[in-house]
CSV table of C-alpha atoms and ligand atoms in Angstrom, one decimal:
chain,number,residue,atom,x,y,z
A,2,MET,CA,-15.0,51.2,-20.6
A,3,PRO,CA,-18.8,50.8,-20.7
A,4,ILE,CA,-19.9,47.3,-19.7
A,5,HIS,CA,-21.5,46.5,-23.1
A,6,GLU,CA,-18.1,46.6,-24.8
A,7,ASN,CA,-17.2,43.4,-22.9
A,8,LEU,CA,-20.0,41.5,-24.7
A,9,THR,CA,-18.7,38.5,-26.6
A,10,VAL,CA,-22.0,37.1,-27.9
A,11,ASP,CA,-24.9,38.9,-29.6
A,12,THR,CA,-26.8,40.1,-26.5
A,13,PRO,CA,-29.6,42.3,-27.8
A,14,VAL,CA,-28.9,46.0,-27.0
A,15,ALA,CA,-31.8,48.4,-26.4
A,16,ASP,CA,-30.1,51.6,-27.4
A,17,TRP,CA,-33.5,53.1,-28.0
A,18,LEU,CA,-34.6,52.8,-24.3
A,19,ASN,CA,-35.4,56.2,-22.9
A,20,PRO,CA,-35.6,56.5,-19.1
A,21,GLN,CA,-37.9,59.5,-19.5
A,22,GLU,CA,-40.4,57.4,-21.4
A,23,LEU,CA,-40.2,54.7,-18.7
A,24,MET,CA,-41.2,57.3,-16.1
A,25,THR,CA,-44.2,58.4,-18.1
A,26,ASP,CA,-45.5,54.9,-19.2
A,27,PRO,CA,-43.1,52.0,-19.1
A,28,TYR,CA,-45.4,49.4,-20.7
A,29,PRO,CA,-44.6,50.1,-24.4
A,30,SER,CA,-40.9,49.9,-23.7
A,31,TYR,CA,-41.4,46.6,-21.7
A,32,ALA,CA,-43.2,45.1,-24.8
A,33,ARG,CA,-40.3,46.0,-27.0
A,34,LEU,CA,-37.8,44.6,-24.5
A,35,ARG,CA,-39.7,41.3,-24.3
A,36,GLU,CA,-39.7,41.1,-28.1
A,37,ALA,CA,-35.9,41.8,-28.1
A,38,GLY,CA,-34.9,38.8,-25.8
A,39,ASP,CA,-34.6,37.2,-22.4
A,40,VAL,CA,-31.7,39.4,-21.5
A,41,VAL,CA,-31.3,42.8,-23.1
A,42,TYR,CA,-28.5,45.3,-22.4
A,43,ALA,CA,-29.7,48.9,-21.9
A,44,PRO,CA,-26.9,51.4,-22.3
A,45,ALA,CA,-29.0,54.3,-20.9
A,46,LEU,CA,-29.3,52.3,-17.6
A,47,GLN,CA,-25.9,50.6,-17.8
A,48,SER,CA,-27.8,47.4,-16.9
A,49,TYR,CA,-28.8,44.0,-18.3
A,50,LEU,CA,-32.6,43.9,-18.2
A,51,VAL,CA,-34.6,40.7,-17.8
A,52,PRO,CA,-38.1,41.4,-19.2
A,53,ARG,CA,-39.6,37.9,-19.8
A,54,TYR,CA,-41.2,35.7,-17.2
A,55,THR,CA,-39.2,32.5,-17.2
A,56,ALA,CA,-35.8,34.1,-17.4
A,57,LEU,CA,-36.7,36.5,-14.6
A,58,ARG,CA,-37.9,33.7,-12.4
A,59,GLU,CA,-34.8,31.7,-13.0
A,60,THR,CA,-32.6,34.8,-12.3
A,61,GLN,CA,-34.3,35.3,-8.9
A,62,LEU,CA,-34.0,31.6,-8.1
A,63,HIS,CA,-30.2,31.7,-8.6
A,64,PRO,CA,-28.9,34.1,-5.9
A,65,GLU,CA,-25.4,32.4,-6.2
A,66,LEU,CA,-25.2,33.9,-9.7
A,67,PHE,CA,-27.3,37.0,-9.2
A,68,SER,CA,-26.6,38.5,-5.8
A,69,VAL,CA,-28.6,41.3,-4.0
A,70,ARG,CA,-25.3,42.5,-2.6
A,71,SER,CA,-23.5,45.1,-4.7
A,72,SER,CA,-19.8,45.4,-4.8
A,73,ASP,CA,-20.3,49.1,-4.9
A,74,VAL,CA,-20.1,49.9,-1.2
A,75,ASN,CA,-22.2,53.0,-1.4
A,76,THR,CA,-25.4,51.6,-3.0
A,77,MET,CA,-28.4,53.9,-3.0
A,78,MET,CA,-30.1,51.7,-0.4
A,79,GLU,CA,-27.2,51.9,2.0
A,80,ARG,CA,-26.9,55.6,1.5
A,81,ALA,CA,-30.6,56.1,2.1
A,82,PHE,CA,-30.5,54.0,5.3
A,83,GLY,CA,-27.4,55.6,6.8
A,84,GLY,CA,-24.7,53.2,5.7
A,85,ASN,CA,-26.2,49.8,6.6
A,86,ARG,CA,-27.7,47.1,4.4
A,87,PRO,CA,-31.2,45.8,5.2
A,88,MET,CA,-32.1,42.1,4.6
A,89,LEU,CA,-33.0,43.0,1.0
A,90,ARG,CA,-29.4,43.7,0.2
A,91,LYS,CA,-28.0,40.5,1.9
A,92,ASP,CA,-27.7,37.0,0.5
A,93,ASP,CA,-28.4,33.9,2.6
A,94,PRO,CA,-27.4,32.8,5.1
A,95,GLU,CA,-27.0,36.3,6.5
A,96,HIS,CA,-30.3,37.4,5.0
A,97,ALA,CA,-32.2,34.4,6.4
A,98,VAL,CA,-31.6,35.4,10.1
A,99,GLU,CA,-33.2,38.8,9.6
A,100,ARG,CA,-36.0,37.5,7.4
A,101,GLN,CA,-37.0,34.7,9.8
A,102,ALA,CA,-37.2,37.3,12.5
A,103,ILE,CA,-40.0,39.2,10.9
A,104,ASN,CA,-41.9,36.3,9.4
A,105,PRO,CA,-43.9,35.6,12.6
A,106,THR,CA,-45.5,39.0,12.4
A,107,LEU,CA,-46.6,38.6,8.8
A,108,ARG,CA,-47.9,35.0,8.6
A,109,PRO,CA,-51.4,34.6,7.3
A,110,ARG,CA,-52.8,33.3,10.7
A,111,GLN,CA,-51.2,36.3,12.5
A,112,ILE,CA,-52.6,38.7,9.9
A,113,ALA,CA,-56.1,37.2,10.4
A,114,GLN,CA,-56.0,37.1,14.2
A,115,THR,CA,-54.0,40.2,15.2
A,116,TRP,CA,-53.8,42.7,12.3
A,117,SER,CA,-56.9,42.3,10.2
A,118,PRO,CA,-59.3,43.7,12.9
A,119,ARG,CA,-57.0,46.7,13.3
A,120,PHE,CA,-56.8,47.2,9.5
A,121,ALA,CA,-60.7,47.2,9.6
A,122,GLN,CA,-60.9,49.9,12.3
A,123,THR,CA,-58.5,52.1,10.4
A,124,VAL,CA,-60.4,51.8,7.2
A,125,GLU,CA,-63.7,52.8,8.9
A,126,HIS,CA,-62.0,55.9,10.2
A,127,TRP,CA,-60.6,57.0,6.9
A,128,ILE,CA,-63.8,56.2,4.9
A,129,ASP,CA,-65.6,58.7,7.4
A,130,HIS,CA,-62.9,61.2,6.4
A,131,LEU,CA,-63.3,60.6,2.7
A,132,LEU,CA,-67.1,61.1,3.1
A,133,GLU,CA,-66.4,64.4,4.9
A,134,VAL,CA,-64.1,65.6,2.1
A,135,GLY,CA,-67.0,64.9,-0.2
A,136,PRO,CA,-67.6,63.8,-3.8
A,137,GLU,CA,-66.5,67.1,-5.4
A,138,ASN,CA,-63.0,67.3,-3.9
A,139,ALA,CA,-62.0,63.8,-2.8
A,140,ASP,CA,-58.7,62.4,-3.9
A,141,LEU,CA,-58.6,58.7,-3.1
A,142,ASN,CA,-54.8,58.7,-2.8
A,143,ARG,CA,-54.5,61.7,-0.5
A,144,ASP,CA,-57.7,61.2,1.5
A,145,PHE,CA,-57.8,57.4,1.9
A,146,ALA,CA,-55.0,55.3,0.4
A,147,ALA,CA,-52.0,57.1,1.9
A,148,PRO,CA,-53.3,57.5,5.5
A,149,VAL,CA,-54.7,53.9,5.5
A,150,ALA,CA,-51.4,52.4,4.3
A,151,SER,CA,-49.5,54.6,6.8
A,152,GLN,CA,-51.6,53.7,9.8
A,153,ASN,CA,-51.4,50.0,8.9
A,154,LEU,CA,-47.7,50.2,8.8
A,155,ILE,CA,-47.4,52.2,12.0
A,156,ASP,CA,-49.3,49.3,13.7
A,157,LEU,CA,-47.2,46.6,12.0
A,158,ILE,CA,-43.9,48.1,13.1
A,159,GLY,CA,-45.2,48.8,16.6
A,160,PHE,CA,-44.7,52.6,16.4
A,161,PRO,CA,-46.6,54.6,19.1
A,162,SER,CA,-50.0,56.0,18.3
A,163,GLU,CA,-48.6,59.6,18.5
A,164,VAL,CA,-46.8,59.0,15.2
A,165,HIS,CA,-48.9,60.8,12.7
A,166,VAL,CA,-49.8,59.2,9.4
A,167,ASP,CA,-48.4,62.1,7.5
A,168,SER,CA,-45.0,61.6,9.2
A,169,LEU,CA,-44.8,58.0,8.2
A,170,ARG,CA,-45.9,58.8,4.7
A,171,ARG,CA,-43.2,61.5,4.4
A,172,TRP,CA,-40.5,59.1,5.7
A,173,SER,CA,-41.7,56.4,3.2
A,174,THR,CA,-41.6,58.9,0.3
A,175,ASP,CA,-38.2,60.2,1.3
A,176,PHE,CA,-36.7,56.7,1.6
A,177,ILE,CA,-38.3,55.6,-1.7
A,178,ASP,CA,-36.9,58.7,-3.5
A,179,GLY,CA,-33.5,57.9,-2.0
A,180,LEU,CA,-33.7,54.3,-3.2
A,181,SER,CA,-34.2,55.4,-6.7
A,182,ASN,CA,-31.9,58.5,-6.6
A,183,VAL,CA,-29.9,57.5,-9.6
A,184,MET,CA,-28.8,61.1,-10.3
A,185,SER,CA,-27.7,61.5,-6.6
A,186,ASP,CA,-29.7,64.6,-6.2
A,187,PRO,CA,-28.4,66.3,-3.0
A,188,ASP,CA,-31.9,67.6,-2.0
A,189,ILE,CA,-33.2,64.0,-2.0
A,190,TRP,CA,-30.3,62.9,0.2
A,191,ALA,CA,-31.0,65.8,2.6
A,192,ARG,CA,-34.7,64.7,2.9
A,193,CYS,CA,-33.6,61.1,3.4
A,194,ASP,CA,-31.2,62.1,6.2
A,195,ALA,CA,-33.8,64.2,7.9
A,196,SER,CA,-36.4,61.4,7.8
A,197,ARG,CA,-33.8,58.9,9.0
A,198,ALA,CA,-33.1,61.1,12.0
A,199,GLU,CA,-36.8,61.3,12.8
A,200,VAL,CA,-37.2,57.5,12.6
A,201,ASN,CA,-34.2,57.0,14.8
A,202,ALA,CA,-35.6,59.4,17.4
A,203,VAL,CA,-38.8,57.3,17.6
A,204,LEU,CA,-36.7,54.1,17.8
A,205,ASP,CA,-34.5,55.5,20.6
A,206,GLU,CA,-37.5,55.5,22.8
A,207,LEU,CA,-39.3,52.5,21.4
A,208,ILE,CA,-36.4,49.9,21.5
A,209,PRO,CA,-35.9,50.0,25.3
A,210,HIS,CA,-39.7,49.9,25.7
A,211,LEU,CA,-40.1,46.8,23.5
A,212,ARG,CA,-37.1,45.1,25.2
A,213,ARG,CA,-39.1,45.3,28.4
A,214,HIS,CA,-42.6,44.7,26.9
A,215,PRO,CA,-42.3,42.6,23.7
A,216,ASP,CA,-45.3,42.7,21.4
A,217,ALA,CA,-46.4,41.2,18.0
A,218,SER,CA,-44.8,43.9,15.9
A,219,ILE,CA,-42.1,43.6,13.4
A,220,THR,CA,-39.7,45.8,15.5
A,221,SER,CA,-40.3,43.7,18.5
A,222,HIS,CA,-39.6,40.4,16.6
A,223,LEU,CA,-36.4,41.8,15.2
A,224,LEU,CA,-35.2,42.6,18.7
A,225,GLU,CA,-36.2,39.2,20.1
A,226,VAL,CA,-33.6,37.4,18.0
A,227,ASN,CA,-30.8,39.6,19.4
A,228,LEU,CA,-29.8,41.3,16.2
A,229,PRO,CA,-27.5,44.2,16.6
A,230,GLU,CA,-29.5,47.4,17.1
A,231,ASP,CA,-28.3,49.0,13.8
A,232,VAL,CA,-29.6,46.0,11.9
A,233,VAL,CA,-33.0,46.3,13.6
A,234,ARG,CA,-33.1,50.0,12.7
A,235,THR,CA,-32.2,49.4,9.1
A,236,ASN,CA,-34.8,46.7,8.6
A,237,VAL,CA,-37.5,48.9,10.1
A,238,MET,CA,-36.5,51.6,7.6
A,239,LEU,CA,-36.7,49.0,4.8
A,240,THR,CA,-40.2,48.1,6.0
A,241,ILE,CA,-41.2,51.8,6.1
A,242,SER,CA,-40.2,52.2,2.5
A,243,GLY,CA,-41.8,49.2,0.9
A,244,GLY,CA,-44.5,48.5,3.4
A,245,MET,CA,-46.4,51.8,3.0
A,246,ASN,CA,-45.8,52.9,-0.6
A,247,GLU,CA,-46.8,49.7,-2.3
A,248,PRO,CA,-50.1,49.0,-0.4
A,249,GLN,CA,-51.0,52.7,-0.9
A,250,HIS,CA,-50.5,52.2,-4.7
A,251,MET,CA,-52.5,49.0,-4.6
A,252,ILE,CA,-55.5,50.7,-3.1
A,253,THR,CA,-55.7,53.2,-5.8
A,254,ASN,CA,-54.7,50.7,-8.5
A,255,MET,CA,-57.6,48.5,-7.6
A,256,VAL,CA,-60.2,51.2,-7.5
A,257,TRP,CA,-58.9,52.7,-10.8
A,258,ALA,CA,-58.8,49.2,-12.4
A,259,LEU,CA,-62.4,48.3,-11.3
A,260,SER,CA,-63.7,51.8,-12.3
A,261,THR,CA,-62.3,51.5,-15.7
A,262,HIS,CA,-63.6,48.0,-16.1
A,263,PRO,CA,-67.2,48.2,-14.8
A,264,ASP,CA,-68.2,44.7,-15.9
A,265,GLN,CA,-65.3,43.2,-13.9
A,266,GLN,CA,-66.3,45.4,-11.0
A,267,ARG,CA,-69.8,43.9,-11.1
A,268,THR,CA,-68.3,40.4,-11.2
A,269,VAL,CA,-66.2,40.9,-8.1
A,270,ARG,CA,-68.9,42.8,-6.2
A,271,ALA,CA,-71.4,40.0,-7.0
A,272,GLY,CA,-69.0,37.5,-5.4
A,273,GLU,CA,-68.3,35.6,-8.6
A,274,VAL,CA,-64.6,36.3,-8.1
A,275,SER,CA,-63.0,36.7,-4.7
A,276,TRP,CA,-61.6,40.0,-3.7
A,277,GLY,CA,-58.3,38.3,-3.0
A,278,ASP,CA,-58.1,37.0,-6.6
A,279,ALA,CA,-59.0,40.4,-7.9
A,280,PHE,CA,-56.2,41.9,-5.8
A,281,GLU,CA,-53.7,39.4,-7.3
A,282,GLU,CA,-54.8,40.1,-10.8
A,283,VAL,CA,-54.3,43.9,-10.3
A,284,VAL,CA,-50.8,43.3,-8.8
A,285,ARG,CA,-50.0,41.4,-11.9
A,286,TRP,CA,-51.5,43.9,-14.3
A,287,VAL,CA,-50.1,47.1,-12.8
A,288,SER,CA,-47.3,46.0,-10.6
A,289,PRO,CA,-46.3,48.6,-8.0
A,290,ILE,CA,-42.6,47.5,-8.1
A,291,GLY,CA,-41.5,47.6,-11.7
A,292,MET,CA,-37.8,46.7,-11.2
A,293,ALA,CA,-35.3,45.4,-8.7
A,294,PRO,CA,-31.6,45.1,-9.1
A,295,ARG,CA,-29.2,42.2,-8.8
A,296,GLU,CA,-25.4,41.9,-9.5
A,297,ALA,CA,-23.7,39.2,-11.6
A,298,THR,CA,-21.3,37.3,-9.3
A,299,ALA,CA,-19.2,35.9,-12.2
A,300,ASP,CA,-19.1,36.0,-16.0
A,301,ILE,CA,-22.3,34.2,-16.8
A,302,GLU,CA,-23.9,32.8,-20.0
A,303,TRP,CA,-27.6,33.2,-19.3
A,304,PHE,CA,-30.5,32.6,-21.8
A,305,ASP,CA,-28.3,33.3,-24.9
A,306,ALA,CA,-26.6,36.4,-23.4
A,307,LYS,CA,-23.3,36.8,-21.8
A,308,ILE,CA,-23.3,38.9,-18.6
A,309,PRO,CA,-20.0,40.1,-17.2
A,310,GLN,CA,-19.1,39.8,-13.5
A,311,GLY,CA,-20.1,42.9,-11.6
A,312,ALA,CA,-22.8,43.9,-14.1
A,313,THR,CA,-26.1,45.3,-12.8
A,314,VAL,CA,-29.0,43.1,-13.8
A,315,GLY,CA,-32.5,44.6,-13.6
A,316,LEU,CA,-35.4,42.2,-12.8
A,317,LEU,CA,-38.4,43.7,-14.6
A,318,PHE,CA,-41.3,42.3,-12.5
A,319,ALA,CA,-43.9,44.6,-14.2
A,320,SER,CA,-42.8,43.4,-17.7
A,321,ALA,CA,-42.6,39.7,-16.8
A,322,ASN,CA,-46.2,40.0,-15.5
A,323,ARG,CA,-47.3,41.0,-19.0
A,324,ASP,CA,-45.6,38.0,-20.7
A,325,ASP,CA,-48.3,36.5,-23.0
A,326,SER,CA,-46.7,33.1,-23.0
A,327,VAL,CA,-47.6,32.8,-19.3
A,328,PHE,CA,-50.7,35.1,-19.0
A,329,PRO,CA,-52.7,35.0,-22.3
A,330,ARG,CA,-53.8,38.5,-23.3
A,331,ALA,CA,-51.5,39.7,-20.6
A,332,ASP,CA,-52.0,43.4,-21.4
A,333,GLU,CA,-55.7,43.0,-20.5
A,334,LEU,CA,-57.1,43.1,-16.9
A,335,ASP,CA,-59.1,39.9,-16.4
A,336,VAL,CA,-60.2,39.3,-12.8
A,337,THR,CA,-61.4,35.8,-13.8
A,338,ARG,CA,-58.0,34.6,-14.8
A,339,ASN,CA,-55.7,32.7,-12.5
A,340,ALA,CA,-53.0,35.2,-11.8
A,341,ARG,CA,-51.3,33.0,-9.3
A,342,GLY,CA,-47.6,32.7,-9.9
A,343,HIS,CA,-47.3,36.4,-11.0
A,344,LEU,CA,-44.0,38.1,-10.0
A,345,GLY,CA,-45.4,41.3,-8.5
A,346,PHE,CA,-44.1,40.2,-5.1
A,347,GLY,CA,-41.0,38.6,-6.6
A,348,THR,CA,-40.0,35.0,-5.9
A,349,GLY,CA,-37.3,33.0,-4.1
A,350,VAL,CA,-35.8,33.9,-0.8
A,351,HIS,CA,-36.5,37.6,-1.1
A,352,GLN,CA,-40.1,37.2,-2.1
A,353,CYS,CA,-42.1,40.0,-0.4
A,354,ALA,CA,-42.4,39.4,3.4
A,355,GLY,CA,-45.5,41.5,3.5
A,356,ARG,CA,-47.6,39.9,0.7
A,357,TRP,CA,-50.2,38.4,3.0
A,358,ALA,CA,-50.5,41.6,5.0
A,359,ALA,CA,-50.9,43.6,1.8
A,360,LYS,CA,-53.5,41.2,0.3
A,361,ASN,CA,-55.6,41.3,3.5
A,362,ALA,CA,-55.2,45.0,4.2
A,363,VAL,CA,-55.9,46.2,0.7
A,364,GLY,CA,-57.7,43.4,-1.2
A,365,GLU,CA,-59.8,42.0,1.5
A,366,VAL,CA,-60.4,44.9,3.8
A,367,ALA,CA,-59.9,48.4,2.4
A,368,VAL,CA,-61.2,48.1,-1.1
A,369,PRO,CA,-64.3,45.8,-0.4
A,370,ARG,CA,-65.3,48.1,2.5
A,371,LEU,CA,-65.0,51.2,0.3
A,372,TYR,CA,-67.5,49.7,-2.1
A,373,GLU,CA,-69.7,48.5,0.7
A,374,ARG,CA,-70.0,52.0,2.2
A,375,ILE,CA,-69.8,54.1,-1.0
A,376,GLY,CA,-71.6,51.9,-3.6
A,377,SER,CA,-71.3,54.4,-6.4
A,378,LEU,CA,-67.6,55.2,-6.0
A,379,MET,CA,-66.0,56.0,-9.3
A,380,VAL,CA,-63.1,57.9,-10.8
A,381,ASP,CA,-64.0,61.5,-11.4
A,382,ASP,CA,-63.1,62.0,-15.1
A,383,SER,CA,-63.4,65.8,-14.8
A,384,ARG,CA,-60.2,66.0,-12.8
A,385,GLN,CA,-56.7,64.9,-13.6
A,386,VAL,CA,-55.5,61.3,-12.8
A,387,SER,CA,-51.7,61.1,-12.6
A,388,TRP,CA,-49.4,58.1,-12.7
A,389,GLN,CA,-45.7,58.3,-12.0
A,390,GLY,CA,-42.5,56.2,-12.0
A,391,TRP,CA,-41.4,52.8,-13.2
A,392,PHE,CA,-39.0,51.5,-10.4
A,393,PHE,CA,-41.9,52.2,-8.1
A,394,ARG,CA,-45.1,53.0,-10.1
A,395,GLY,CA,-48.4,54.3,-8.8
A,396,LEU,CA,-51.1,56.9,-9.0
A,397,THR,CA,-50.0,60.2,-7.4
A,398,ALA,CA,-53.6,61.5,-7.7
A,399,LEU,CA,-56.9,59.6,-8.1
A,400,PRO,CA,-59.9,62.0,-8.0
A,401,VAL,CA,-63.0,60.1,-7.1
A,402,THR,CA,-66.7,61.0,-6.8
A,403,TRP,CA,-70.0,59.3,-5.9
A,404,ASP,CA,-73.7,60.0,-6.1
B,23,HEM,C1,-48.9,45.3,-2.7
B,23,HEM,C2,-47.9,45.6,-1.8
B,23,HEM,C3,-46.5,45.2,-2.0
B,23,HEM,C4,-45.7,44.9,-3.1
B,23,HEM,C5,-46.2,44.9,-4.6
B,23,HEM,C6,-44.4,44.4,-2.6
B,23,HEM,C7,-43.4,44.0,-3.5
B,23,HEM,C8,-42.2,43.5,-3.1
B,23,HEM,C9,-41.2,42.9,-3.9
B,23,HEM,C10,-41.3,42.8,-5.5
B,23,HEM,C11,-40.2,42.5,-3.2
B,23,HEM,C12,-38.9,41.7,-3.6
B,23,HEM,C13,-37.8,42.7,-4.1
B,23,HEM,C14,-36.6,42.0,-4.6
B,23,HEM,O1,-36.6,40.7,-4.8
B,23,HEM,O2,-35.6,42.6,-4.9
B,23,HEM,C15,-40.5,42.8,-1.8
B,23,HEM,C16,-39.7,42.5,-0.7
B,23,HEM,C17,-40.0,42.9,0.6
B,23,HEM,N1,-41.2,43.4,1.0
B,23,HEM,FE1,-42.8,43.9,-0.1
B,23,HEM,N2,-44.4,44.5,-1.3
B,23,HEM,C18,-45.6,45.0,-0.8
B,23,HEM,C19,-46.0,45.1,0.5
B,23,HEM,C20,-45.2,44.9,1.6
B,23,HEM,C21,-45.6,45.1,3.0
B,23,HEM,C22,-47.0,45.6,3.4
B,23,HEM,C23,-44.5,44.9,3.7
B,23,HEM,C24,-44.3,44.9,5.2
B,23,HEM,C25,-45.2,45.0,6.1
B,23,HEM,C26,-43.4,44.5,2.8
B,23,HEM,C27,-42.1,44.2,3.2
B,23,HEM,C28,-41.1,43.6,2.4
B,23,HEM,C29,-39.8,43.2,2.9
B,23,HEM,C30,-39.3,43.3,4.3
B,23,HEM,C31,-39.1,42.7,1.7
B,23,HEM,C32,-37.7,42.2,1.7
B,23,HEM,C33,-37.8,40.7,1.8
B,23,HEM,C34,-36.4,40.0,1.9
B,23,HEM,O3,-35.4,40.6,1.5
B,23,HEM,O4,-36.4,38.8,2.2
B,23,HEM,N3,-43.9,44.5,1.5
B,23,HEM,N4,-41.8,43.4,-1.8
């Protein structure tokens, strides 16, 4: 029996919701969902969706009602990572042990002292590369955002310098495709399996090395708290998925946003708004993670809806960030607004562990330095700009040019 036949109160039903339209441009559907209610059942996704800000925040702040664990033993995330759950699929107290292990690598002071200088070196190298590709052919995603985000993550997880940026990028893409493989496409699982084997091969050598010579990396810190080795490996794979793809998308999102809003670009470049605040506003406006799932732990009455035990609940971060009751004229980019409190990094115990690293690497290093070195950088309208996805949404191509 479909879950929605269990409903005993008038939970709004979005029978019009079309996953294909979400893939192309989810924002019109998000607007309709927000109009429909705090919790809306979507038959096409067999999920209860939470599209408004306050209800979403409350849902995330009640993990005892909305768990990240799924009773379905073979979740996409476990399948992608070879049968194990990373911290993002565990509730506290189990989750806290793994999360606390990686926090020291990613605290603001550690970012400023250890990682930011490395992010800066990487950015110089890839701006040189972008300039070599030239203003006629440059694609900011391919020639800058992807390799910069890959190299930053290679450093953060302590992988050796022989690991090529293209390998890390491929692993990240394969894992991300696996995490959203709702149709269980066997080709995607095959790619995931191959990438997992390659990551495990690197870890086979790295783990014994880091046990003897600990460093500041995420992998080293996971080992230091004596977690079982398969737990360390799974969390490294989680970090490879989210820690590369999202910063990559934020580099292109920021340049696209500032190119299409030249007045706001001038405001930021003149120092009237900090780069960090501009970064936060772009995360709010075009959030790289559109949705994350939870599971109802009991029959729950929640914001006028009744959600049955075991139902999948979709937290629509990207929609909540366009809620006008919290962010006036939310559909508009406005770098001068206070975007703090946006849900682009989630909230509660699973709030993004890498948010300070991403803000520094993308918002305070990569994008400002791009504009410093290539002052006339702009989107090249004569070539095709492409967006893709809604679970994870970003630009797959951003042709850029300069004078
Ligand atoms: C702009 C870039 C990024 C965005 C928009 C982003 C977004 C998010 C979101 C929304 C969540 C929460 C998901 C949920 O509640 O189900 C999350 C969790 C997480 N993110 Fe990020 N992320 C970004 C960058 C990074 C980076 C650079 C790293 C690592 C270096 C990272 C590591 C993680 C980890 C480990 C978790 C799981 C935390 C936990 O379960 O406690 N993220 N991220």
